[in-house]
PDB file of C-alpha atoms in Angstrom:
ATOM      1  CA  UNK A   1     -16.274  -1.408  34.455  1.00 89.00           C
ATOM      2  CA  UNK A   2     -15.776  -2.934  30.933  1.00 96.00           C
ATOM      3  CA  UNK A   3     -16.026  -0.473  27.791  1.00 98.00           C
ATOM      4  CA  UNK A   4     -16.686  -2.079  24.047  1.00 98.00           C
ATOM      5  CA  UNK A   5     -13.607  -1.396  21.851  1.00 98.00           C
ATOM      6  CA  UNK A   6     -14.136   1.036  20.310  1.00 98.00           C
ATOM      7  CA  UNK A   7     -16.804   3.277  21.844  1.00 98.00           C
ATOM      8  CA  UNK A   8     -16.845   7.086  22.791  1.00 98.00           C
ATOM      9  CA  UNK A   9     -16.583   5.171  27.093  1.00 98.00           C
ATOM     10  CA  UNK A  10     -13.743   3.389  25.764  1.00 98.00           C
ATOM     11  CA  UNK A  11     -12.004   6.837  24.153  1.00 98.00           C
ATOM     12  CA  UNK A  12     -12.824   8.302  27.996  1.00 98.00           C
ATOM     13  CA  UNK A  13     -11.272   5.410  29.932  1.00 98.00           C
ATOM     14  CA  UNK A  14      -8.436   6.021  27.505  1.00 98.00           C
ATOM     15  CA  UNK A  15      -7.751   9.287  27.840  1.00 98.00           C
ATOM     16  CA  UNK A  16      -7.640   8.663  32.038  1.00 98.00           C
ATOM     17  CA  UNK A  17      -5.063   5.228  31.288  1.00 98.00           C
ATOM     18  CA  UNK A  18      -3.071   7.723  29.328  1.00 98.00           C
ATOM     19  CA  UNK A  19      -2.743  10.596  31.921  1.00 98.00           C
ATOM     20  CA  UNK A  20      -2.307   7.815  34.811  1.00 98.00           C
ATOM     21  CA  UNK A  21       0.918   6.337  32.984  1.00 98.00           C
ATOM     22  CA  UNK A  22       3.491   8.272  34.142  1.00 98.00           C
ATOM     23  CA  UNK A  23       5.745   6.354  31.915  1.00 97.00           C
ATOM     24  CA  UNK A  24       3.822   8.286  29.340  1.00 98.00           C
ATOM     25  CA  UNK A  25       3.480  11.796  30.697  1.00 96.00           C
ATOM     26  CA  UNK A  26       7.850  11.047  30.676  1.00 97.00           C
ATOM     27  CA  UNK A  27       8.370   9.616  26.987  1.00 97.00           C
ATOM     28  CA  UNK A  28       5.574  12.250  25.791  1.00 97.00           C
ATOM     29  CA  UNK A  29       6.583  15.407  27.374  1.00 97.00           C
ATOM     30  CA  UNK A  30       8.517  16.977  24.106  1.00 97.00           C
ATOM     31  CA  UNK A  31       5.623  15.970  21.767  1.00 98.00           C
ATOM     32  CA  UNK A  32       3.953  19.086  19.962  1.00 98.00           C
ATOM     33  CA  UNK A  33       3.301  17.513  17.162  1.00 98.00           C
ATOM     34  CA  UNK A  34      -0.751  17.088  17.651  1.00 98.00           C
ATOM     35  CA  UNK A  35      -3.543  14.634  17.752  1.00 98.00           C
ATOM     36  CA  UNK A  36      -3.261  10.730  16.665  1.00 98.00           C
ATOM     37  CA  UNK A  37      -5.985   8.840  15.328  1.00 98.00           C
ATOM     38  CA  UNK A  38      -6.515   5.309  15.717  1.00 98.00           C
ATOM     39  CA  UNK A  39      -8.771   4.161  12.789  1.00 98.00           C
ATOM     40  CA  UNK A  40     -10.234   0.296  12.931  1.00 98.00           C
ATOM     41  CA  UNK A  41     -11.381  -0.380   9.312  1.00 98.00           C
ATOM     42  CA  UNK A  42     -15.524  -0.600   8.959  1.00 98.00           C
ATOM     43  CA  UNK A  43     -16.493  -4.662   9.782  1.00 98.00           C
ATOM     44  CA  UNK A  44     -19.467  -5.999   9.439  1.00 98.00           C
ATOM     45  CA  UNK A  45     -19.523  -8.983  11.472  1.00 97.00           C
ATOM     46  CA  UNK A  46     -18.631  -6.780  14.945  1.00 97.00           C
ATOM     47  CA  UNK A  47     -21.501  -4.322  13.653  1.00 97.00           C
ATOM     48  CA  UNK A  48     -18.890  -0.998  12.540  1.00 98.00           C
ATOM     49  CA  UNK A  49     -20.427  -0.370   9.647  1.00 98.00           C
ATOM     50  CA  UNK A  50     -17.475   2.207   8.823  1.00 98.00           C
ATOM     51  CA  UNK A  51     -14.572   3.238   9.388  1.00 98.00           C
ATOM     52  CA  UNK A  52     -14.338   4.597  13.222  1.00 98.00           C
ATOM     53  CA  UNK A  53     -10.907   6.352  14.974  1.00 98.00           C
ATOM     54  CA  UNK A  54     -10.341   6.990  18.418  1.00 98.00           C
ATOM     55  CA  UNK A  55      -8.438  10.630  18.248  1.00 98.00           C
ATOM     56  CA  UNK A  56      -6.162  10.883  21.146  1.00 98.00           C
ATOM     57  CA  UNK A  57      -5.485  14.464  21.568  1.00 98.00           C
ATOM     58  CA  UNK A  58      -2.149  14.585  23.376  1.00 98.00           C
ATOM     59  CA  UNK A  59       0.410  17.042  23.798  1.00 98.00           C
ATOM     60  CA  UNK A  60       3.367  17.549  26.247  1.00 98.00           C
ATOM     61  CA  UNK A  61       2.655  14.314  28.017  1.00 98.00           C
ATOM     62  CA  UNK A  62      -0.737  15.056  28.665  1.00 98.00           C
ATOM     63  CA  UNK A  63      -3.930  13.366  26.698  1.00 98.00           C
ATOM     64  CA  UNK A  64      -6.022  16.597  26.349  1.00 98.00           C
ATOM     65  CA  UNK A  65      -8.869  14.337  24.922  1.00 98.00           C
ATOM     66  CA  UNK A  66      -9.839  11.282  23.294  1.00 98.00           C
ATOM     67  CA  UNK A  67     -12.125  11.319  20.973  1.00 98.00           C
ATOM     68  CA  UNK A  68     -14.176   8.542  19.048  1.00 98.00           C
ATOM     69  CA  UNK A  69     -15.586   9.389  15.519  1.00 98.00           C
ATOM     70  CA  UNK A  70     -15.745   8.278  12.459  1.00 98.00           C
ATOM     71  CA  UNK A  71     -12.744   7.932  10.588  1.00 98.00           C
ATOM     72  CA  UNK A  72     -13.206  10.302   7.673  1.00 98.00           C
ATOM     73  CA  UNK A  73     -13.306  13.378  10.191  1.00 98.00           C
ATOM     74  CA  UNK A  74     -10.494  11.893  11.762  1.00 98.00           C
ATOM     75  CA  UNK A  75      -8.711  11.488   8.841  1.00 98.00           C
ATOM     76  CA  UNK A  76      -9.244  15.631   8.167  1.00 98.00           C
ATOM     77  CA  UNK A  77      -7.991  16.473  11.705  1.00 97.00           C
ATOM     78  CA  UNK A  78      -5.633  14.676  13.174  1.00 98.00           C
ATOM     79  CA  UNK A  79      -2.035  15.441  11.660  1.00 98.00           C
ATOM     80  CA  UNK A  80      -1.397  11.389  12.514  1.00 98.00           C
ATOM     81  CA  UNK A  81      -3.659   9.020  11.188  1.00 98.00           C
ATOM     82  CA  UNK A  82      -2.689   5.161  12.103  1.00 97.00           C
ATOM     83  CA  UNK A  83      -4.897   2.442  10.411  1.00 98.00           C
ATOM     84  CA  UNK A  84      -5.904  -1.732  10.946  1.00 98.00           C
ATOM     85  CA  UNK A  85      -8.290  -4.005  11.008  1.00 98.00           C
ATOM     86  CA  UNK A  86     -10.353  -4.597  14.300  1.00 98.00           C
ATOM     87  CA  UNK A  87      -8.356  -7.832  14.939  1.00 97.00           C
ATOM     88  CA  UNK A  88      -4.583  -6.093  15.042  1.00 97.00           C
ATOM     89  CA  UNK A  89      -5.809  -3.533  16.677  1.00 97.00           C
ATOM     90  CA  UNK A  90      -7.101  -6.009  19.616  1.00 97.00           C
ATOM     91  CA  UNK A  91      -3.865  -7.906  19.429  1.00 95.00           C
ATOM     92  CA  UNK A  92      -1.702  -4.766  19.649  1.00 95.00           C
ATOM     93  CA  UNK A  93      -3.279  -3.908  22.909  1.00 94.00           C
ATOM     94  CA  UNK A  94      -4.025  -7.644  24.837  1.00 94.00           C
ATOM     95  CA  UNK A  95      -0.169  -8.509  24.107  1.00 92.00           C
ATOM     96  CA  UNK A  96       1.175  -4.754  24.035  1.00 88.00           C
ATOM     97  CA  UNK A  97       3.098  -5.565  21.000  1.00 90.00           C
ATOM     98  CA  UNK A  98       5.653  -3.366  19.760  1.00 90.00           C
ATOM     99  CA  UNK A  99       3.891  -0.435  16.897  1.00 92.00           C
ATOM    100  CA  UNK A 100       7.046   0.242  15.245  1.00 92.00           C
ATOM    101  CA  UNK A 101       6.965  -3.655  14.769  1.00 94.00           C
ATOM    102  CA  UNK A 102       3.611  -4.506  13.808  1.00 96.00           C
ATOM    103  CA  UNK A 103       3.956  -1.160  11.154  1.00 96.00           C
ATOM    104  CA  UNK A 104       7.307  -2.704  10.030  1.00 97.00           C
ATOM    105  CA  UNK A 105       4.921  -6.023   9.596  1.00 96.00           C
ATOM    106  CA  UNK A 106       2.381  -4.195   8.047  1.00 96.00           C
ATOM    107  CA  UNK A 107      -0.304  -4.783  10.293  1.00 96.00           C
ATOM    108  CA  UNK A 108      -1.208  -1.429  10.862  1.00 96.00           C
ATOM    109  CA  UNK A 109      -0.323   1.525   8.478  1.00 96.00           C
ATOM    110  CA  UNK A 110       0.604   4.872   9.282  1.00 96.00           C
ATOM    111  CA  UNK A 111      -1.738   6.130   6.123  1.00 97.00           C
ATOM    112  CA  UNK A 112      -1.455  10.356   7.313  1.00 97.00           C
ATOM    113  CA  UNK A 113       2.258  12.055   9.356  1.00 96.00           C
ATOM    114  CA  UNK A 114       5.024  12.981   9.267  1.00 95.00           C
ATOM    115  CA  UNK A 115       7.185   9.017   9.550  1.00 94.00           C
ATOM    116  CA  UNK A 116      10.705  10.940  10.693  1.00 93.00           C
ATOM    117  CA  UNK A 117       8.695  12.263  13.525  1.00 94.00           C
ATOM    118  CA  UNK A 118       6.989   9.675  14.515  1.00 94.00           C
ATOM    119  CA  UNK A 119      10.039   8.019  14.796  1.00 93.00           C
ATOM    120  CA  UNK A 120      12.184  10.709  16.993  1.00 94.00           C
ATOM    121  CA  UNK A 121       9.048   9.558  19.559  1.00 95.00           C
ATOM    122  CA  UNK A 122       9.382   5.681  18.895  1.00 93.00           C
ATOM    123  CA  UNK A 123       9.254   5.688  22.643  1.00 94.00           C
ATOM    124  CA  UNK A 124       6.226   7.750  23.571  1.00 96.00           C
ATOM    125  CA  UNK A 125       4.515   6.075  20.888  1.00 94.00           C
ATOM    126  CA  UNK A 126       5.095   3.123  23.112  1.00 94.00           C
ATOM    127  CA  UNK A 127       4.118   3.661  25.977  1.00 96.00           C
ATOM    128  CA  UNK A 128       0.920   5.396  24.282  1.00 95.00           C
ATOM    129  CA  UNK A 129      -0.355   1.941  23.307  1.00 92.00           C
ATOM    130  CA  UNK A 130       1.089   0.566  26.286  1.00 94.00           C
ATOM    131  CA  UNK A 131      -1.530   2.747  28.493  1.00 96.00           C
ATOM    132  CA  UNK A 132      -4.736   1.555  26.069  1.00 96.00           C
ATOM    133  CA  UNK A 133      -3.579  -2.205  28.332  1.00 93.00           C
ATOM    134  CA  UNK A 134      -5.028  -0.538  31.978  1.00 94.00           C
ATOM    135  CA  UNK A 135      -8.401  -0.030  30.479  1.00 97.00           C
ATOM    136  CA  UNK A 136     -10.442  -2.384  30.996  1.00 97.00           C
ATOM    137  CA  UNK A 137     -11.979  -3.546  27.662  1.00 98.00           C
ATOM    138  CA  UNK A 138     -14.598  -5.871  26.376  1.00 98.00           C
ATOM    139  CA  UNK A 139     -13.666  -7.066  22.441  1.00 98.00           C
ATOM    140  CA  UNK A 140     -16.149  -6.920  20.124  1.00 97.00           C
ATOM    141  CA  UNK A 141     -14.783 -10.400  19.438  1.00 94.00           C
TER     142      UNK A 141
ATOM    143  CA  UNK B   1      18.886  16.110 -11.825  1.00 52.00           C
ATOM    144  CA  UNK B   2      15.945  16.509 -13.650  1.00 60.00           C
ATOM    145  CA  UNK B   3      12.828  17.433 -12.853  1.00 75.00           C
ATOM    146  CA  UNK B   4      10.656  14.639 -11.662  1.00 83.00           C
ATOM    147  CA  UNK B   5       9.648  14.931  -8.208  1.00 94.00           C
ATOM    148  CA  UNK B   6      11.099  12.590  -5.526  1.00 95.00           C
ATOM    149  CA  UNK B   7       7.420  11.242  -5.599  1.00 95.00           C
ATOM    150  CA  UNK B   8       7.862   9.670  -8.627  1.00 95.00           C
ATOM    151  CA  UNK B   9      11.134   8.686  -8.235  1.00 97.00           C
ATOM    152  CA  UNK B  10      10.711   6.653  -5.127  1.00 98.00           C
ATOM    153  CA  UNK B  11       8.828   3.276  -6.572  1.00 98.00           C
ATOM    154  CA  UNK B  12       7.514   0.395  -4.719  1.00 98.00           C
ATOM    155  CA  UNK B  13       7.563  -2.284  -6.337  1.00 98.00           C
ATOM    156  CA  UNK B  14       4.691  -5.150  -6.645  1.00 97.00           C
ATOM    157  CA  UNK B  15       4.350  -7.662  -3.658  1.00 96.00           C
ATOM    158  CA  UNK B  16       5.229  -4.508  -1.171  1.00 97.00           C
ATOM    159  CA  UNK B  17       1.635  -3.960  -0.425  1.00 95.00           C
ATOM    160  CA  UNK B  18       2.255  -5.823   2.772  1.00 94.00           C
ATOM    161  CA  UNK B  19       5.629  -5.131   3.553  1.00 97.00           C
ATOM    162  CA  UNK B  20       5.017  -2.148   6.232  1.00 97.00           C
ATOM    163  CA  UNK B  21       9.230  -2.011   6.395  1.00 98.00           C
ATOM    164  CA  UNK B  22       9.266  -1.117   2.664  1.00 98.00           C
ATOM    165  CA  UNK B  23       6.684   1.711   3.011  1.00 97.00           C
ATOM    166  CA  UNK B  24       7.740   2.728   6.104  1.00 97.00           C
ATOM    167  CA  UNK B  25      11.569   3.162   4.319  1.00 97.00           C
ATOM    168  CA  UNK B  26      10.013   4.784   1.530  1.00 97.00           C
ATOM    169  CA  UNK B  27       8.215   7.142   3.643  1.00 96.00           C
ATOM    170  CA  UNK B  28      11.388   8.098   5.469  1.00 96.00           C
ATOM    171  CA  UNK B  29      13.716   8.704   2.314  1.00 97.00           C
ATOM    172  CA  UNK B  30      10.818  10.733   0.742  1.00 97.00           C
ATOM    173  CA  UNK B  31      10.063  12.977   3.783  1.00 96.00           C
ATOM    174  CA  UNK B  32      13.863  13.471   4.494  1.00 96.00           C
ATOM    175  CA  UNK B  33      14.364  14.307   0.643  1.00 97.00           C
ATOM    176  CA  UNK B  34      11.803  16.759   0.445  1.00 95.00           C
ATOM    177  CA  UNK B  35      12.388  18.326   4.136  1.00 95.00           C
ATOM    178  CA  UNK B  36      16.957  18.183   3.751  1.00 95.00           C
ATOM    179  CA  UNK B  37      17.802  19.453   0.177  1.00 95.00           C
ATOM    180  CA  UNK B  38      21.041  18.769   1.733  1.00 94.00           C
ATOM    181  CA  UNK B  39      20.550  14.950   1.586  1.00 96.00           C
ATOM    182  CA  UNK B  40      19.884  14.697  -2.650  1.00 96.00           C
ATOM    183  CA  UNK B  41      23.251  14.223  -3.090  1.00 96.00           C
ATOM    184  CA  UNK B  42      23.366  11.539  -1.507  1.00 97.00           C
ATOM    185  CA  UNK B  43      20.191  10.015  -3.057  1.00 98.00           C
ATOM    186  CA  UNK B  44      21.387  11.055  -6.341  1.00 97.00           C
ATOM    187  CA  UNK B  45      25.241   9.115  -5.651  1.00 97.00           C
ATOM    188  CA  UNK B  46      23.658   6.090  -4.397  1.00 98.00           C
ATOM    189  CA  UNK B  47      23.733   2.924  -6.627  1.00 98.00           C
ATOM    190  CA  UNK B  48      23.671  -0.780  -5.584  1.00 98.00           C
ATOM    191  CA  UNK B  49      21.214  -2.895  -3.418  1.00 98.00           C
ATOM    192  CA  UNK B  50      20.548  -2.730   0.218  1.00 98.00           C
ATOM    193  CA  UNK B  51      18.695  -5.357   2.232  1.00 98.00           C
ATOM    194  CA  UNK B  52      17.450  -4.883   5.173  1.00 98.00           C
ATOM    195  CA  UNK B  53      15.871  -7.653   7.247  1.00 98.00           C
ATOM    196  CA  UNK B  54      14.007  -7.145  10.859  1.00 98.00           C
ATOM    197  CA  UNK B  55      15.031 -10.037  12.305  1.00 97.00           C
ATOM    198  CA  UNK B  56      11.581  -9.724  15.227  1.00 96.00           C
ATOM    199  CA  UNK B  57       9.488  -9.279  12.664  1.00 96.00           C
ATOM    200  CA  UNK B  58      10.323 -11.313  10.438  1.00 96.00           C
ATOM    201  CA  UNK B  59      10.374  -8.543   7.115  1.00 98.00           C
ATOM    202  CA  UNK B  60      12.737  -8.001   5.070  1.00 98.00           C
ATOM    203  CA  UNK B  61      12.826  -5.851   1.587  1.00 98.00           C
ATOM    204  CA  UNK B  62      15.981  -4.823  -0.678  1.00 98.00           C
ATOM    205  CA  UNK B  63      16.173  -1.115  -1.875  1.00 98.00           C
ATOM    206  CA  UNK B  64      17.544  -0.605  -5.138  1.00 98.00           C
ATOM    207  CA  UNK B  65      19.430   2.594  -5.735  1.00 98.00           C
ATOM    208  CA  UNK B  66      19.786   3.367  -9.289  1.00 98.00           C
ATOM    209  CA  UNK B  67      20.994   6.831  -9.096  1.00 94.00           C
ATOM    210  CA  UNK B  68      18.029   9.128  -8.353  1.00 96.00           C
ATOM    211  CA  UNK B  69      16.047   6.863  -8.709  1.00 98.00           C
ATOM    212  CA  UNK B  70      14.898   3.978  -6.388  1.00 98.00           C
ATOM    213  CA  UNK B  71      12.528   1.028  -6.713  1.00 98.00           C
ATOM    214  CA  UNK B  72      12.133  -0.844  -3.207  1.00 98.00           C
ATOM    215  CA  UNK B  73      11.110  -4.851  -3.439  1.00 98.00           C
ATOM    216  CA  UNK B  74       9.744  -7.173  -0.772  1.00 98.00           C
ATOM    217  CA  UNK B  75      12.415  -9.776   0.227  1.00 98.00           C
ATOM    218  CA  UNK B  76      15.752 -10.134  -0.658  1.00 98.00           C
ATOM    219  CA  UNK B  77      16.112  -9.555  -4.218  1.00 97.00           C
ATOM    220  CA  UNK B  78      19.081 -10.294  -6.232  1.00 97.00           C
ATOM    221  CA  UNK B  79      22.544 -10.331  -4.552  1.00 97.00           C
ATOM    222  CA  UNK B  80      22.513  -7.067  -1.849  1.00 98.00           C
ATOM    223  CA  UNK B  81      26.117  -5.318  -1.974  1.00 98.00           C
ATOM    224  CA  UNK B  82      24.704  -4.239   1.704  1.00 98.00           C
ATOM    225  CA  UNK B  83      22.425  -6.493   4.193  1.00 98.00           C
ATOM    226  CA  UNK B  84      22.068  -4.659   7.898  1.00 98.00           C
ATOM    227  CA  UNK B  85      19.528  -7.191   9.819  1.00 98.00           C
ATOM    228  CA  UNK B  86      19.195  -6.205  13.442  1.00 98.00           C
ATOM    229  CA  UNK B  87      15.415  -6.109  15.133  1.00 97.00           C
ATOM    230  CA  UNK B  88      12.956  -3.428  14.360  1.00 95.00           C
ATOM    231  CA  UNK B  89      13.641  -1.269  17.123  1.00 93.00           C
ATOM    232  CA  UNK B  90      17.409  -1.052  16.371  1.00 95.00           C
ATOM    233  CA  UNK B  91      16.323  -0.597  12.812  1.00 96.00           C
ATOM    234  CA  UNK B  92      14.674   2.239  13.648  1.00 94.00           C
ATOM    235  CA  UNK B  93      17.974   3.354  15.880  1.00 93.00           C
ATOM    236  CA  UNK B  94      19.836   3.232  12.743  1.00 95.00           C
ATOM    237  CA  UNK B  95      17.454   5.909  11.414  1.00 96.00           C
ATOM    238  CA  UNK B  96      18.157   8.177  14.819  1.00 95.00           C
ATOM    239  CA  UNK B  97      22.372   8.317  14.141  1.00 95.00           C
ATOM    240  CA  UNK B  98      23.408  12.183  14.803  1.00 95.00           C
ATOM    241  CA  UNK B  99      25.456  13.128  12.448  1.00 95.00           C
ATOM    242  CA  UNK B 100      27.992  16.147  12.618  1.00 94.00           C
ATOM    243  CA  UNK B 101      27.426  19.461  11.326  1.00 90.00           C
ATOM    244  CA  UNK B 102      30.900  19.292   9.196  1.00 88.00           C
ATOM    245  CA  UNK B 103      31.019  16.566   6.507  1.00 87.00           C
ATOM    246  CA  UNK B 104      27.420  14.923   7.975  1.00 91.00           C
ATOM    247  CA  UNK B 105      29.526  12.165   9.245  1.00 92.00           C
ATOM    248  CA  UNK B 106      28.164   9.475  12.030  1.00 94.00           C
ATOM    249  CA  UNK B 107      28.476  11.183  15.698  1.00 95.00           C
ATOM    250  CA  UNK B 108      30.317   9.303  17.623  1.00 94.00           C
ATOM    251  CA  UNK B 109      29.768  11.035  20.692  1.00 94.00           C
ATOM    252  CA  UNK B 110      25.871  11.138  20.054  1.00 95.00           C
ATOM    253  CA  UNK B 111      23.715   8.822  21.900  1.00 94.00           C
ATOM    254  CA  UNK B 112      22.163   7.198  19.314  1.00 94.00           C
ATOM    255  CA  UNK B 113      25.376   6.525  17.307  1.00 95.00           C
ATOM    256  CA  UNK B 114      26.644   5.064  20.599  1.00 96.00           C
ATOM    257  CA  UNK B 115      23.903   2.613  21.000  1.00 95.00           C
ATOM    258  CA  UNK B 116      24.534   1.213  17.286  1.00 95.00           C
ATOM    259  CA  UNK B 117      27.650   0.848  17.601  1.00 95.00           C
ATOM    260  CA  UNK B 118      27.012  -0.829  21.027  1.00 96.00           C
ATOM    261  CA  UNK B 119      25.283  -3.146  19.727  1.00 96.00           C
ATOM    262  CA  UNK B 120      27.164  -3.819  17.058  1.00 96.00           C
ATOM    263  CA  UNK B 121      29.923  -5.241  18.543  1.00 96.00           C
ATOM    264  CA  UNK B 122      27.326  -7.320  20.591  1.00 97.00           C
ATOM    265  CA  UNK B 123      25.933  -9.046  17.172  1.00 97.00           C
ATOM    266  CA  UNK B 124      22.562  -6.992  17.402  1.00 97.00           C
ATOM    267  CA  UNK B 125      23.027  -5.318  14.806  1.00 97.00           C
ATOM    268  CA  UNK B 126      25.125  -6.566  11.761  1.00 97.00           C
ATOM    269  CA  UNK B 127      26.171  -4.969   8.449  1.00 97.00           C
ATOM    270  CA  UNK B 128      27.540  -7.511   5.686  1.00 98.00           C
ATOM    271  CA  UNK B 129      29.258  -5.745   3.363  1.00 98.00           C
ATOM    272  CA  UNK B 130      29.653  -2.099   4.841  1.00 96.00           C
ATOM    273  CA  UNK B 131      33.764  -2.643   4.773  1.00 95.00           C
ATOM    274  CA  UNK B 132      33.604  -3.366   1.008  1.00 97.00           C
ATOM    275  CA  UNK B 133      30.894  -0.852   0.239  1.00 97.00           C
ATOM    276  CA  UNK B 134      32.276   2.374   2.826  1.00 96.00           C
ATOM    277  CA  UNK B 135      30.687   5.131   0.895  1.00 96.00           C
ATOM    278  CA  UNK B 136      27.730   2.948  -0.169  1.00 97.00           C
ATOM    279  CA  UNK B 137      26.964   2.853   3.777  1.00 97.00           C
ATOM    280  CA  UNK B 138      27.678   6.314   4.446  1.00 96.00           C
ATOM    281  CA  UNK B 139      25.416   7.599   2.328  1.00 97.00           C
ATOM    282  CA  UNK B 140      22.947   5.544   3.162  1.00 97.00           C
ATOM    283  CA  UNK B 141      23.289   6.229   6.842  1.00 96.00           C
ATOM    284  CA  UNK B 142      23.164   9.884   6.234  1.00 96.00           C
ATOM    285  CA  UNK B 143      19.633   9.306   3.597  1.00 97.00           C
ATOM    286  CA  UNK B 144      18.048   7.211   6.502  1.00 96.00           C
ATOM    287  CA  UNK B 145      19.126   9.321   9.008  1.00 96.00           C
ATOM    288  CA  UNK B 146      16.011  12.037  10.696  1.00 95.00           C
ATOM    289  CA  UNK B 147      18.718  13.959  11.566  1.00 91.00           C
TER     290      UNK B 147
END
């Protein structure tokens, strides 16, 4: 079954594509570090009228739970706050593009973390995006 | 050194808004200046202009080290004493280079340092200038550096 990107379904379906990659649960087994968020920026046409995050709450290669809410909670939680436009977000999944490259491109800003982190786990950050490509997802556009 | 916080002496300059390399850099030198007192002296030594171009993603931006201070640019600006270009993810290899506990020098035996220099010899990663500019890159190596 199809979930809307992004949607409190889709954050569920998530959180099951992220436990079921066991490339994941390998890359992400040393990461303490707590929650990420995955804010789209508010758009009108697709009817998100602001600012929404899917909070993936993983830790130790396991996705404890994902979470969708709006942004500005998100923002006050999650010690990793990643933000985009709808559109790079939906590219970044359908062609599982490389994060550290579309961040380098600025496409999508890490706007909240800890960067020297982040990049000690360029890997599991990978194959976190990587797992948002099993769920099956219906674009807003 | 004076007083002004590393905040305000890391500047990005305008037409960066886009440039995620440049913020991303900027984010990295300011985190590992505030988190490794051990790595000011570096900052502090550094003067001259590095580029730095991801070849993938087709970004590049030039820091400019002015002693203590730094302003980063997008592009290539002016003549670089350093360019490294190699693709993002090696880029960001670059940042992961162990370095030893006497002197802070580049690991050799550490398995990031072995991968850039892997991949050096193979052209993926390139450094124009580095043999001209030795301390220039060392420092610069050990600023970048997460470790």
């Amino acid at each position: 079954m199809e979930h809307a990107f992004p949607s409190q379904p889709w954050a569920k379906a998530y959180e099951a594509a992220i436990n079921g990659n066991p490339s994941y649960v390998t890359a992400g087994k040393d990461w303490t570090h707590g929650a990420v968020a995955m804010v789209v920026k508010a758009d009108l046409s697709i009817d998100i009228a602001q600012d929404m995050a899917v909070v993936v709450d993983v830790n130790a290669g396991h996705c404890r739970a994902a979470t969708y809410m709006p942004a500005e909670e998100a923002r006050k939680t999650a010690p990793f706050v990643i933000e985009g436009p709808y559109d790079n977000w939906k590219k970044l999944i359908v062609e599982n593009l490389d994060p550290i490259k579309t961040l380098m491109q600025g496409k999508l800003k890490l706007t909240k973390g800890h960067l020297p982190t982040i990049i000690r786990y360029v890997e599991s950050s990978k194959q976190l995006l990587a797992s948002a490509q099993n769920v099956a997802t219906r674009f807003l556009r | 050194m004076g007083t002004l916080a590393y905040e305000n002496r890391i500047e990005l300059a305008q037409g960066t808004e886009n440039n995620g390399l440049a913020g991303m850099v900027a984010a990295l030198i300011l985190q590992n200046l505030n988190d490794k007192p051990q790595k000011r002296d570096d900052f502090a030594k550094l003067r001259g202009r590095v580029a730095i171009v991801a070849e993938d993603a087709r970004v590049a931006m030039t820091l400019d080290f002015a002693g203590n201070m730094l302003t980063l640019h997008d592009g290539i600006v002016g003549v670089p004493d350093v360019t490294v270009r190699a693709n993002s993810d090696d880029i960001i290899q670059l940042s992961l280079v162990e370095l030893t506990q006497r002197f802070a020098l580049p690991n050799l035996r550490g398995e990031a340092m072995k991968q850039v220099m892997h991949k050096s010899h193979t052209g993926q990663i390139r450094v124009f200038g580095a043999l001209a500019n030795l301390a220039m890159v060392l420092r610069l190596t050990r600023l970048l550096s997460v470790n």
